[in-house]
């Protein structure tokens, strides 16, 4: 996939050099103003590491939406989680290339503030996807999953499913300095009606959001607290890892998660995961680019923090919590 | 006087590996305290640390010291422990391998994707080929192209991490073959399960420990680590030996890949991101010198257990996992500090 993109990049580069050569000729013949008028509207799309299919889907949706609006796109992406340096350099390049708008998925809520300010001072509209800046008003608007709400949904679901049984909860987190991870964690507790100090919490562990670390963390937690009966997991791979530990320990545990990847929804369908919350990367990318198009066209400027949707996916619906089944989930999921 | 020094080094590690045996000649050179003599065995420090850590967790956490949890710790150690065997070999010849986790992960996705439609034995053999080929490339870069091992393997680490993602298109492959996941199973009594993977790790440690301490090849490995120039003057083909050591480490990474798929029957390109650092930590905490020529696989075995016991115990004790990283960091620095101290003593 990367190779394809590189080929496309070099084609674009060639096209751009040709365009530049043409405009140079243009400048010498007619003067700068003529060529500027012929320049296509260009927008920048800055993503997080594309090794995660979620961000790949989001970028693809944004590029497709830009094409629909007749925009030319410049894309860039962070190489690893938290890599804001690459993103800052990319946005600086985009300012130089005089893009009209930028869609960015910030690797860090603070680190990008100065460069985004520079872009907006240059008259460029900047919107964020997936997560917002801190404060959110540093950019024009954001289009993201309401992760707190996502957490609340699985918290409520777990509480309802458990009924009168006393809860023994394990929290399988990702680094809580990450805004998304913190919102999901807090949302789950809120939905369940408890807080970090509540005695219902048997233990917490840090995972890296993958199968292997989810498994090891859950093994250690179950070894200490065999009575755990509910777990929150940061994402579906961690949940799948936790399931391996639970199966080996022959424990009976309600597993909740968040993401809505196709692999995760399949785990809901086969009973591994009790409930997960789906996010909608495609919608996120489309909403962001549509908002930019409106503003670039002289219409309404984008503003606020806009929820791109959260839907609980489970085959065991609980009273008072709206949900869809895994069949619907499989038709609307993202990634593999 | 290279000859006697070679002999004494090999003897020292022999005693260390067996954690018994005659006092090595090198120790008698020091007329210091018995405590210092005791700590001249590379394995004494790590064993002491492991005992202290286990004692602390046993006293503070009621669920830590039971047979079920101890067998779990063994299971949680096998992947890093097996990788660390290869890492020990590389570090003994004054090298380092930052790519071993990435090599293993690439092998797991190759095995997983092939086994989805193909024969599991062929899949495992393909994994072995991937590991030995990639590890030999490391060896080639270090010996033929004279790259510093740190740089050569850092490059390979980056390349192979991306290669695994590209090859798998960031998908993970569930494993359904009993043969590929066999190492995660094993006889169990109640809550205790001794997996075949745990047994394999112990057997591999003994075999490699034996080869390092009892064979002429082992003596050469230590000789190169102590002084490549002296080794060359003694007629050892240093480059060929180092190349072979890197390639052989690849065999252990292949076992690591098999272990990983036994523990977690999903080949996941995003797994084991810091297994390279964990394996180095295990080797260093286990008393093997980063300067080469000193230490052995028995220490590494204990080192891997220490890394995992810390994770397991601190999670059980309900302590923030960031403190676990701080504790591991301090142990690494302590281990290297002790090594420096003893190294100076030996040269004096």
XYZ file of C-alpha atoms in Angstrom:
684
model
C 0.000 0.000 0.000
C 2.828 2.331 0.900
C 4.601 1.496 -2.316
C 1.501 2.398 -4.278
C 1.238 5.638 -2.439
C 4.860 6.428 -3.115
C 4.334 5.784 -6.801
C 1.381 8.121 -6.675
C 3.477 10.670 -4.812
C 6.211 10.632 -7.417
C 3.600 10.987 -10.157
C 2.155 13.934 -8.282
C 5.619 15.318 -7.828
C 6.224 15.032 -11.550
C 2.896 16.683 -12.284
C 3.734 19.437 -9.829
C 7.165 20.048 -11.319
C 5.574 20.208 -14.738
C 3.009 22.627 -13.381
C 5.740 24.703 -11.804
C 7.712 24.801 -15.029
C 4.546 25.806 -16.848
C 3.835 28.544 -14.337
C 7.405 29.820 -14.641
C 6.847 30.174 -18.367
C 3.505 31.761 -17.484
C 5.146 34.270 -15.178
C 7.640 35.326 -17.815
C 4.917 35.747 -20.456
C 1.918 37.162 -18.595
C 2.938 37.936 -15.014
C 2.178 36.281 -11.691
C -1.520 37.104 -11.281
C -2.618 35.043 -14.266
C -1.005 31.808 -13.100
C -2.299 32.267 -9.562
C -5.864 32.332 -10.768
C -5.317 28.997 -12.542
C -3.925 27.323 -9.402
C -6.230 24.583 -8.073
C -7.471 24.809 -4.481
C -5.230 22.656 -2.358
C -5.835 21.250 1.131
C -3.484 19.427 3.487
C -4.304 16.216 5.320
C -2.061 15.293 8.240
C -2.665 11.912 9.798
C -1.273 9.760 12.581
C 0.738 6.611 11.827
C -0.906 4.721 8.983
C 0.166 1.361 10.394
C -3.088 1.655 12.335
C -5.914 0.870 9.874
C -8.175 3.379 11.647
C -6.026 6.290 10.541
C -5.632 4.790 7.084
C -9.411 4.676 6.703
C -9.734 8.229 8.003
C -7.131 9.558 5.577
C -8.692 7.730 2.650
C -12.112 9.181 3.487
C -10.660 12.698 3.668
C -8.805 12.327 0.355
C -11.932 10.944 -1.345
C -14.063 13.782 0.008
C -11.463 16.327 -1.166
C -11.542 14.833 -4.665
C -15.314 15.131 -4.671
C -14.960 18.844 -3.968
C -12.324 19.198 -6.698
C -9.465 19.896 -4.270
C -5.891 18.863 -4.742
C -4.487 17.172 -1.621
C -1.151 17.117 0.176
C -0.830 14.281 2.683
C 1.576 13.567 5.510
C 1.548 11.253 8.485
C 3.323 10.716 11.786
C 5.638 7.723 11.849
C 4.907 6.530 15.386
C 2.349 7.355 18.092
C 2.959 10.800 19.567
C 5.248 11.896 16.712
C 4.218 15.551 16.588
C 7.558 16.711 15.116
C 6.791 15.150 11.718
C 3.325 16.694 11.788
C 4.670 20.159 12.613
C 7.134 20.003 9.714
C 4.334 18.843 7.403
C 2.057 21.728 8.396
C 4.916 24.211 7.868
C 5.365 22.813 4.356
C 1.648 23.113 3.741
C 1.655 26.761 4.835
C 4.470 27.358 2.341
C 2.495 25.630 -0.370
C -0.401 27.986 0.395
C -3.043 25.387 1.075
C -6.500 26.788 1.839
C -7.377 24.319 4.554
C -5.769 21.643 6.737
C -7.261 18.526 8.298
C -5.012 17.286 11.086
C -5.187 14.393 13.515
C -2.944 15.873 16.220
C -0.366 13.512 17.703
C -0.311 15.728 20.765
C -3.007 18.097 22.020
C -0.494 20.837 22.919
C 2.548 20.441 20.687
C 0.791 21.570 17.518
C -0.701 24.777 18.955
C 2.001 27.195 17.668
C 2.132 25.801 14.132
C -1.668 25.686 13.876
C -1.779 29.321 15.014
C 0.754 30.178 12.312
C -1.454 28.480 9.711
C -4.606 30.230 10.879
C -2.781 33.583 10.939
C -1.960 32.908 7.289
C -5.692 32.596 6.589
C -5.777 28.813 6.444
C -8.751 26.971 7.988
C -7.558 24.206 10.327
C -9.853 21.459 11.589
C -8.879 18.403 13.625
C -10.158 14.857 13.346
C -10.191 11.980 15.840
C -9.123 14.211 18.726
C -9.004 17.936 19.465
C -6.334 20.409 20.508
C -6.188 21.606 24.089
C -7.899 24.049 24.224
C -10.122 22.910 21.364
C -10.452 26.506 20.179
C -6.792 26.406 19.036
C -8.189 24.999 15.791
C -11.361 26.106 13.981
C -13.281 22.949 14.758
C -12.900 19.242 15.482
C -14.674 16.136 14.216
C -14.189 13.225 16.543
C -15.661 10.307 18.417
C -17.016 11.437 21.749
C -14.826 8.974 23.638
C -16.307 9.886 27.005
C -19.749 9.015 25.622
C -18.337 5.773 24.169
C -17.038 4.832 27.613
C -20.359 5.753 29.230
C -22.192 3.394 26.849
C -20.152 0.304 27.772
C -20.166 1.313 31.458
C -23.965 1.489 31.458
C -24.240 -1.730 29.490
C -21.971 -3.616 31.897
C -23.868 -2.267 34.910
C -27.220 -3.321 33.404
C -25.956 -6.772 32.382
C -24.497 -7.419 35.812
C -27.801 -6.607 37.539
C -27.637 -7.255 41.250
C -24.345 -9.208 41.154
C -21.549 -7.400 43.022
C -19.090 -5.935 40.517
C -15.360 -6.769 40.499
C -13.892 -4.634 37.753
C -10.521 -4.716 35.981
C -9.440 -1.764 33.842
C -7.061 -2.536 30.963
C -5.867 0.942 30.047
C -3.575 2.567 27.552
C -1.266 5.377 28.774
C -3.742 7.693 30.542
C -1.834 10.811 29.502
C -3.348 10.081 26.086
C -6.536 12.144 25.810
C -8.575 9.421 24.114
C -7.511 6.751 26.603
C -8.372 8.998 29.551
C -11.805 9.914 28.144
C -12.698 6.250 27.545
C -11.520 5.254 31.028
C -13.434 8.092 32.721
C -16.509 7.438 30.576
C -16.659 3.787 31.578
C -16.505 4.696 35.278
C -19.139 7.387 34.793
C -21.448 5.005 32.934
C -20.979 2.397 35.648
C -21.631 5.025 38.299
C -18.304 4.730 40.148
C -14.939 6.536 40.303
C -11.247 5.611 40.394
C -11.315 5.078 44.171
C -14.398 2.832 44.243
C -13.965 -0.583 45.908
C -15.607 -2.262 42.906
C -12.325 -1.809 41.009
C -10.225 -4.922 41.636
C -7.237 -3.739 39.636
C -5.914 -1.721 36.743
C -3.100 -2.423 34.300
C -1.348 -0.623 31.497
C -1.442 -2.231 28.063
C -0.053 -1.077 24.734
C -3.422 -1.600 23.081
C -2.405 -4.899 21.495
C -3.202 -8.586 22.027
C 0.023 -9.592 23.731
C 0.027 -6.902 26.427
C -3.728 -7.335 27.003
C -3.185 -11.034 27.658
C -0.248 -10.608 30.049
C -1.992 -7.842 32.016
C -5.186 -9.861 32.386
C -3.284 -12.988 33.462
C -1.590 -11.075 36.258
C -4.826 -9.396 37.350
C -6.773 -12.670 37.374
C -3.990 -14.345 39.301
C -4.406 -11.749 42.046
C -8.200 -11.399 41.828
C -9.894 -14.563 40.620
C -13.299 -12.939 41.291
C -13.042 -10.300 38.517
C -16.323 -10.362 36.574
C -16.227 -7.205 34.400
C -13.403 -5.730 32.374
C -12.999 -2.490 30.507
C -10.433 -2.587 27.682
C -8.958 0.342 25.784
C -9.520 -1.328 22.404
C -10.435 -4.615 20.788
C -6.956 -6.171 20.402
C -6.435 -5.694 24.161
C -9.859 -7.283 24.720
C -8.938 -10.245 22.522
C -5.745 -10.719 24.541
C -7.683 -10.486 27.810
C -10.069 -13.142 26.508
C -7.156 -15.576 26.064
C -6.216 -15.106 29.721
C -9.842 -15.435 30.858
C -10.319 -18.606 28.835
C -7.208 -20.160 30.304
C -8.254 -19.241 33.835
C -11.756 -20.589 33.069
C -13.199 -17.380 34.508
C -16.570 -15.876 33.655
C -16.066 -12.236 32.751
C -18.045 -9.611 30.838
C -15.645 -8.030 28.339
C -16.281 -4.486 27.132
C -14.294 -2.548 24.575
C -14.294 0.399 22.175
C -13.400 0.867 18.483
C -15.713 -1.032 16.138
C -13.017 -2.537 13.904
C -14.283 -5.469 11.830
C -12.085 -7.873 13.789
C -13.598 -6.480 17.007
C -17.163 -6.822 15.743
C -16.421 -10.432 14.751
C -15.321 -10.982 18.359
C -18.700 -9.595 19.467
C -20.437 -11.978 17.056
C -18.548 -15.033 18.369
C -19.135 -14.060 21.999
C -15.530 -13.186 22.892
C -16.384 -9.536 23.532
C -19.685 -8.712 25.235
C -20.081 -5.212 23.863
C -18.025 -2.671 21.972
C -18.632 0.880 20.793
C -18.169 1.638 17.117
C -16.442 4.760 15.877
C -16.851 6.051 12.338
C -13.547 7.176 10.771
C -15.065 7.564 7.307
C -17.715 9.922 8.587
C -15.088 11.830 10.541
C -12.974 12.465 7.424
C -15.981 13.434 5.307
C -17.392 15.828 7.913
C -14.022 17.562 8.251
C -13.451 18.051 4.523
C -17.075 19.090 3.876
C -16.731 21.758 6.561
C -13.494 23.006 4.992
C -15.127 23.112 1.556
C -17.959 25.216 2.903
C -15.567 27.705 4.511
C -13.202 27.881 1.504
C -16.218 28.539 -0.703
C -16.971 31.605 1.437
C -19.727 29.974 3.468
C -20.065 29.160 7.135
C -16.829 28.771 9.069
C -16.323 25.454 10.903
C -16.623 25.588 14.679
C -17.046 23.546 17.823
C -16.369 19.952 18.777
C -18.545 17.742 16.585
C -19.323 14.111 17.418
C -18.957 11.769 14.455
C -21.018 9.139 16.220
C -20.821 6.343 18.795
C -22.954 3.230 18.561
C -22.971 0.349 21.018
C -22.580 -3.026 19.294
C -23.744 -6.090 21.218
C -25.779 -9.229 20.728
C -27.007 -9.004 24.329
C -28.942 -5.727 24.490
C -29.493 -4.284 27.958
C -32.485 -2.281 29.140
C -32.060 1.459 28.845
C -28.950 1.309 26.605
C -29.551 1.694 22.898
C -27.530 -0.720 20.749
C -27.208 -2.444 17.374
C -26.377 -6.119 16.833
C -23.151 -7.564 15.398
C -24.821 -8.114 12.023
C -25.334 -4.371 11.643
C -21.842 -3.908 13.048
C -20.232 -6.080 10.374
C -21.849 -3.972 7.663
C -20.557 -0.716 9.147
C -17.196 -1.611 10.677
C -13.783 -0.329 9.577
C -10.455 -2.058 8.933
C -9.937 -5.776 8.537
C 49.292 -14.351 28.618
C 46.141 -14.874 26.634
C 45.956 -18.647 27.076
C 45.449 -18.974 30.842
C 43.096 -16.003 30.869
C 40.902 -17.669 28.244
C 40.798 -20.837 30.246
C 39.915 -19.119 33.480
C 37.122 -17.095 31.892
C 35.523 -20.184 30.463
C 35.848 -21.945 33.772
C 34.297 -19.015 35.580
C 31.229 -19.011 33.405
C 31.031 -22.777 33.696
C 30.763 -22.502 37.437
C 28.306 -19.676 37.040
C 26.116 -21.674 34.718
C 26.005 -24.608 37.020
C 25.776 -22.340 40.080
C 28.173 -24.741 41.780
C 31.491 -26.411 41.070
C 35.060 -25.492 41.920
C 36.090 -21.937 42.650
C 37.380 -20.556 39.365
C 41.043 -19.704 39.130
C 40.249 -16.080 38.412
C 38.604 -15.631 41.808
C 41.659 -16.797 43.701
C 43.637 -13.963 42.116
C 41.666 -11.582 44.320
C 42.601 -11.638 47.934
C 39.543 -9.563 48.828
C 36.637 -10.453 51.083
C 34.588 -13.607 50.642
C 31.607 -11.425 49.727
C 33.514 -10.087 46.781
C 34.563 -13.601 45.845
C 30.939 -14.685 45.957
C 29.958 -11.853 43.643
C 32.684 -12.784 41.192
C 30.267 -15.443 39.953
C 28.195 -13.572 37.367
C 25.018 -15.277 38.549
C 25.228 -14.442 42.260
C 23.960 -10.871 41.923
C 20.936 -11.666 39.726
C 19.930 -14.650 41.876
C 20.192 -12.498 44.989
C 18.037 -9.809 43.348
C 15.424 -12.353 42.256
C 15.172 -13.811 45.755
C 14.780 -10.341 47.302
C 12.080 -9.322 44.818
C 10.152 -12.572 45.270
C 10.369 -12.175 49.065
C 9.072 -8.607 48.936
C 6.097 -9.533 46.756
C 5.337 -12.638 48.819
C 5.198 -10.587 51.993
C 3.167 -7.711 50.543
C 0.794 -9.476 48.139
C -1.169 -12.463 49.381
C -1.732 -13.942 45.933
C 1.831 -13.732 44.631
C 3.449 -16.779 46.171
C 1.258 -19.637 45.026
C 2.091 -22.403 42.612
C -0.435 -21.218 40.033
C 1.050 -17.734 39.864
C 4.613 -19.047 39.775
C 3.812 -21.283 36.807
C 2.155 -18.244 35.204
C 5.357 -16.225 35.675
C 7.254 -18.973 33.889
C 4.753 -18.802 30.992
C 4.982 -15.010 30.846
C 8.786 -15.262 30.657
C 9.230 -17.691 27.796
C 9.106 -15.300 24.834
C 11.486 -12.679 26.193
C 13.543 -15.450 27.793
C 14.002 -17.318 24.510
C 14.839 -14.115 22.617
C 17.300 -13.260 25.369
C 19.215 -16.516 24.756
C 20.066 -15.281 21.264
C 20.773 -11.827 22.657
C 23.200 -13.331 25.197
C 25.216 -14.947 22.410
C 25.422 -11.666 20.513
C 26.353 -9.641 23.605
C 29.019 -12.195 24.601
C 30.906 -11.300 21.409
C 30.587 -7.584 22.313
C 27.647 -7.084 19.951
C 24.051 -6.075 20.545
C 20.871 -6.939 18.668
C 18.163 -4.301 18.647
C 16.328 -6.130 15.869
C 15.560 -9.444 17.570
C 11.959 -8.541 18.523
C 11.234 -7.270 15.021
C 12.776 -10.390 13.472
C 10.572 -12.536 15.669
C 7.421 -10.531 14.867
C 8.128 -10.760 11.131
C 8.491 -14.516 11.537
C 5.190 -14.773 13.435
C 3.251 -12.978 10.697
C 4.957 -15.072 8.005
C 4.061 -18.241 9.925
C 0.528 -16.982 10.619
C -0.241 -15.955 7.059
C 1.205 -19.138 5.563
C -0.522 -21.408 8.073
C -3.892 -19.799 7.278
C -3.925 -21.848 4.074
C -0.832 -24.025 4.168
C 0.885 -26.772 6.038
C 1.944 -25.816 9.613
C 5.310 -27.599 9.440
C 6.266 -25.656 6.328
C 5.016 -22.486 8.011
C 7.294 -23.044 10.998
C 10.233 -23.828 8.717
C 9.550 -20.599 6.824
C 9.655 -18.789 10.163
C 13.040 -20.362 10.872
C 14.341 -19.289 7.462
C 13.127 -15.721 8.019
C 14.813 -15.518 11.420
C 18.141 -17.030 10.387
C 18.256 -14.952 7.186
C 17.474 -11.679 8.957
C 19.861 -12.406 11.820
C 22.584 -13.358 9.324
C 22.069 -10.023 7.589
C 22.875 -8.427 10.940
C 26.005 -10.557 11.095
C 26.959 -9.623 7.560
C 26.529 -5.910 8.272
C 28.690 -6.193 11.383
C 31.485 -8.394 9.997
C 31.638 -7.738 6.259
C 30.585 -4.078 6.210
C 32.069 -3.209 9.608
C 28.987 -1.368 10.850
C 28.800 -0.916 14.623
C 26.312 -3.553 15.874
C 24.154 -0.879 17.485
C 23.664 0.938 14.188
C 23.374 -2.163 11.997
C 20.680 -3.722 14.151
C 18.902 -0.399 14.759
C 18.548 -0.132 10.984
C 17.316 -3.712 10.725
C 14.857 -3.071 13.568
C 13.272 -0.168 11.696
C 13.249 -1.969 8.360
C 11.796 -5.210 9.682
C 9.134 -3.501 11.810
C 7.865 -1.782 8.681
C 8.310 -4.960 6.624
C 6.105 -6.930 9.019
C 3.416 -4.249 8.780
C 3.621 -4.113 4.971
C 3.670 -7.869 4.589
C 0.621 -8.290 6.819
C -1.025 -5.027 5.707
C -1.342 -4.391 9.456
C -3.706 -7.340 9.779
C -3.324 -9.989 12.436
C -3.652 -13.697 11.717
C -5.425 -16.033 14.165
C -3.648 -19.395 14.402
C -5.731 -22.550 14.284
C -2.989 -25.144 13.999
C -2.388 -27.286 17.089
C 1.248 -27.791 16.129
C 1.992 -24.063 15.976
C 0.267 -23.349 19.291
C 1.495 -26.490 21.077
C 4.050 -24.584 23.190
C 1.219 -22.764 24.974
C -0.219 -26.052 26.207
C 1.113 -28.579 28.645
C 0.326 -30.769 31.608
C -1.562 -29.057 34.413
C -2.424 -29.923 37.977
C -5.059 -27.637 39.430
C -3.988 -24.037 38.748
C -0.433 -25.034 37.817
C 0.314 -25.409 34.134
C 3.832 -26.182 33.016
C 3.625 -25.486 29.306
C 5.807 -27.230 26.743
C 7.069 -23.727 25.980
C 8.365 -23.369 29.544
C 10.068 -26.762 29.235
C 11.556 -25.811 25.872
C 12.950 -22.583 27.323
C 14.663 -24.506 30.131
C 16.034 -27.128 27.723
C 17.333 -24.467 25.304
C 19.023 -22.675 28.200
C 20.742 -25.873 29.342
C 21.848 -26.837 25.815
C 23.245 -23.395 25.030
C 24.819 -23.141 28.482
C 26.499 -26.499 27.932
C 27.773 -25.506 24.490
C 29.139 -22.214 25.796
C 30.942 -23.713 28.750
C 31.958 -27.188 27.610
C 32.830 -26.881 23.938
C 35.777 -25.384 22.100
C 33.268 -23.201 20.267
C 32.132 -21.736 23.595
C 35.710 -20.953 24.616
C 36.156 -19.091 21.325
C 32.962 -17.068 21.888
C 34.242 -15.876 25.269
C 37.722 -15.293 23.838
C 36.363 -13.008 21.120
C 34.310 -11.096 23.658
C 37.335 -10.622 25.916
C 39.714 -9.518 23.217
C 39.160 -9.978 19.498
C 42.812 -9.164 18.833
C 44.086 -11.804 21.223
C 41.567 -14.242 19.770
C 42.809 -13.555 16.256
C 46.431 -14.008 17.368
C 45.363 -17.369 18.757
C 44.222 -18.439 15.308
C 40.495 -17.879 15.714
C 38.691 -16.690 12.584
C 36.969 -13.872 14.426
C 34.753 -12.621 11.594
C 33.469 -16.069 10.725
C 32.755 -16.765 14.395
C 30.857 -13.486 14.879
C 28.848 -14.050 11.703
C 27.992 -17.537 12.940
C 26.963 -16.224 16.347
C 24.510 -13.744 14.826
C 23.051 -16.465 12.577
C 22.749 -18.894 15.484
C 20.973 -16.188 17.497
C 18.411 -16.231 14.667
C 17.633 -19.871 15.479
C 16.688 -18.776 18.996
C 14.548 -15.949 17.607
C 12.706 -18.577 15.551
C 12.061 -20.545 18.736
C 10.903 -17.222 20.198
C 8.390 -16.809 17.376
C 7.068 -20.318 17.999
C 6.842 -19.536 21.730
C 5.001 -16.275 21.004
C 2.388 -18.048 18.869
C 1.954 -20.692 21.567
C 1.306 -18.062 24.212
C -0.867 -15.794 22.074
C -2.366 -17.700 19.133
C -2.628 -14.547 17.033
C 0.189 -13.338 14.772
C 0.019 -9.604 15.392
C 2.443 -7.220 13.647
C 1.935 -4.672 16.449
C 2.952 -7.080 19.210
C 6.261 -7.263 21.097
C 7.301 -3.692 20.303
C 9.781 -3.535 23.172
C 10.810 -7.192 23.255
C 14.265 -6.137 21.980
C 14.802 -3.864 24.976
C 13.285 -6.419 27.360
C 15.696 -9.057 26.069
C 18.689 -6.740 26.519
C 17.427 -5.904 30.006
C 17.178 -9.606 30.841
C 20.731 -10.244 29.610
C 22.215 -7.266 31.447
C 20.343 -7.850 34.704
C 21.448 -11.457 34.355
C 25.036 -10.355 34.759
C 26.348 -10.629 31.212
C 28.735 -7.806 30.455
C 27.815 -5.425 27.644
C 31.551 -5.317 26.897
C 31.410 -8.999 26.006
C 33.248 -12.067 27.241
C 31.638 -12.292 30.647
C 28.374 -13.860 31.777
C 26.193 -16.618 30.451
C 22.767 -17.999 29.782
C 22.004 -19.111 33.337
C 22.168 -15.461 34.365
C 19.975 -14.530 31.429
C 17.394 -17.091 32.546
C 17.274 -15.435 35.960
C 17.315 -11.972 34.343
C 14.250 -12.757 32.238
C 12.451 -14.025 35.339
C 13.305 -10.783 37.174
C 11.855 -8.644 34.364
C 8.619 -10.640 34.387
C 8.329 -11.005 38.171
C 8.491 -7.227 38.503
C 5.668 -6.773 35.977
C 3.540 -9.538 37.435
C 4.090 -8.610 41.082
C 3.590 -4.883 40.715
C 0.398 -5.403 38.705
C -0.878 -7.723 41.428
C 0.090 -5.278 44.141
C -1.998 -2.660 42.353
C 0.958 -0.322 41.865
C 0.958 2.011 38.872
C 2.776 0.260 36.052
C 4.959 3.283 35.419
C 6.717 2.445 38.707
C 7.452 -0.979 37.273
C 9.383 0.686 34.463
C 11.270 2.829 36.973
C 12.174 -0.248 39.014
C 13.406 -2.107 35.917
C 15.466 0.916 34.891
C 17.171 1.080 38.272
C 17.959 -2.639 38.117
C 19.606 -2.261 34.701
C 21.774 0.589 35.964
C 22.647 -1.360 39.091
C 23.575 -4.415 37.030
C 25.825 -2.433 34.699
C 27.316 -0.606 37.683
C 28.232 -3.897 39.352
C 29.688 -5.130 36.070
C 31.838 -2.004 35.738
C 33.031 -2.409 39.307
C 33.971 -6.063 38.803
C 35.481 -5.354 35.385
C 37.835 -2.817 36.917
C 38.714 -5.283 39.633
C 39.656 -7.913 37.094
C 41.820 -5.633 35.007
C 43.661 -4.299 38.097
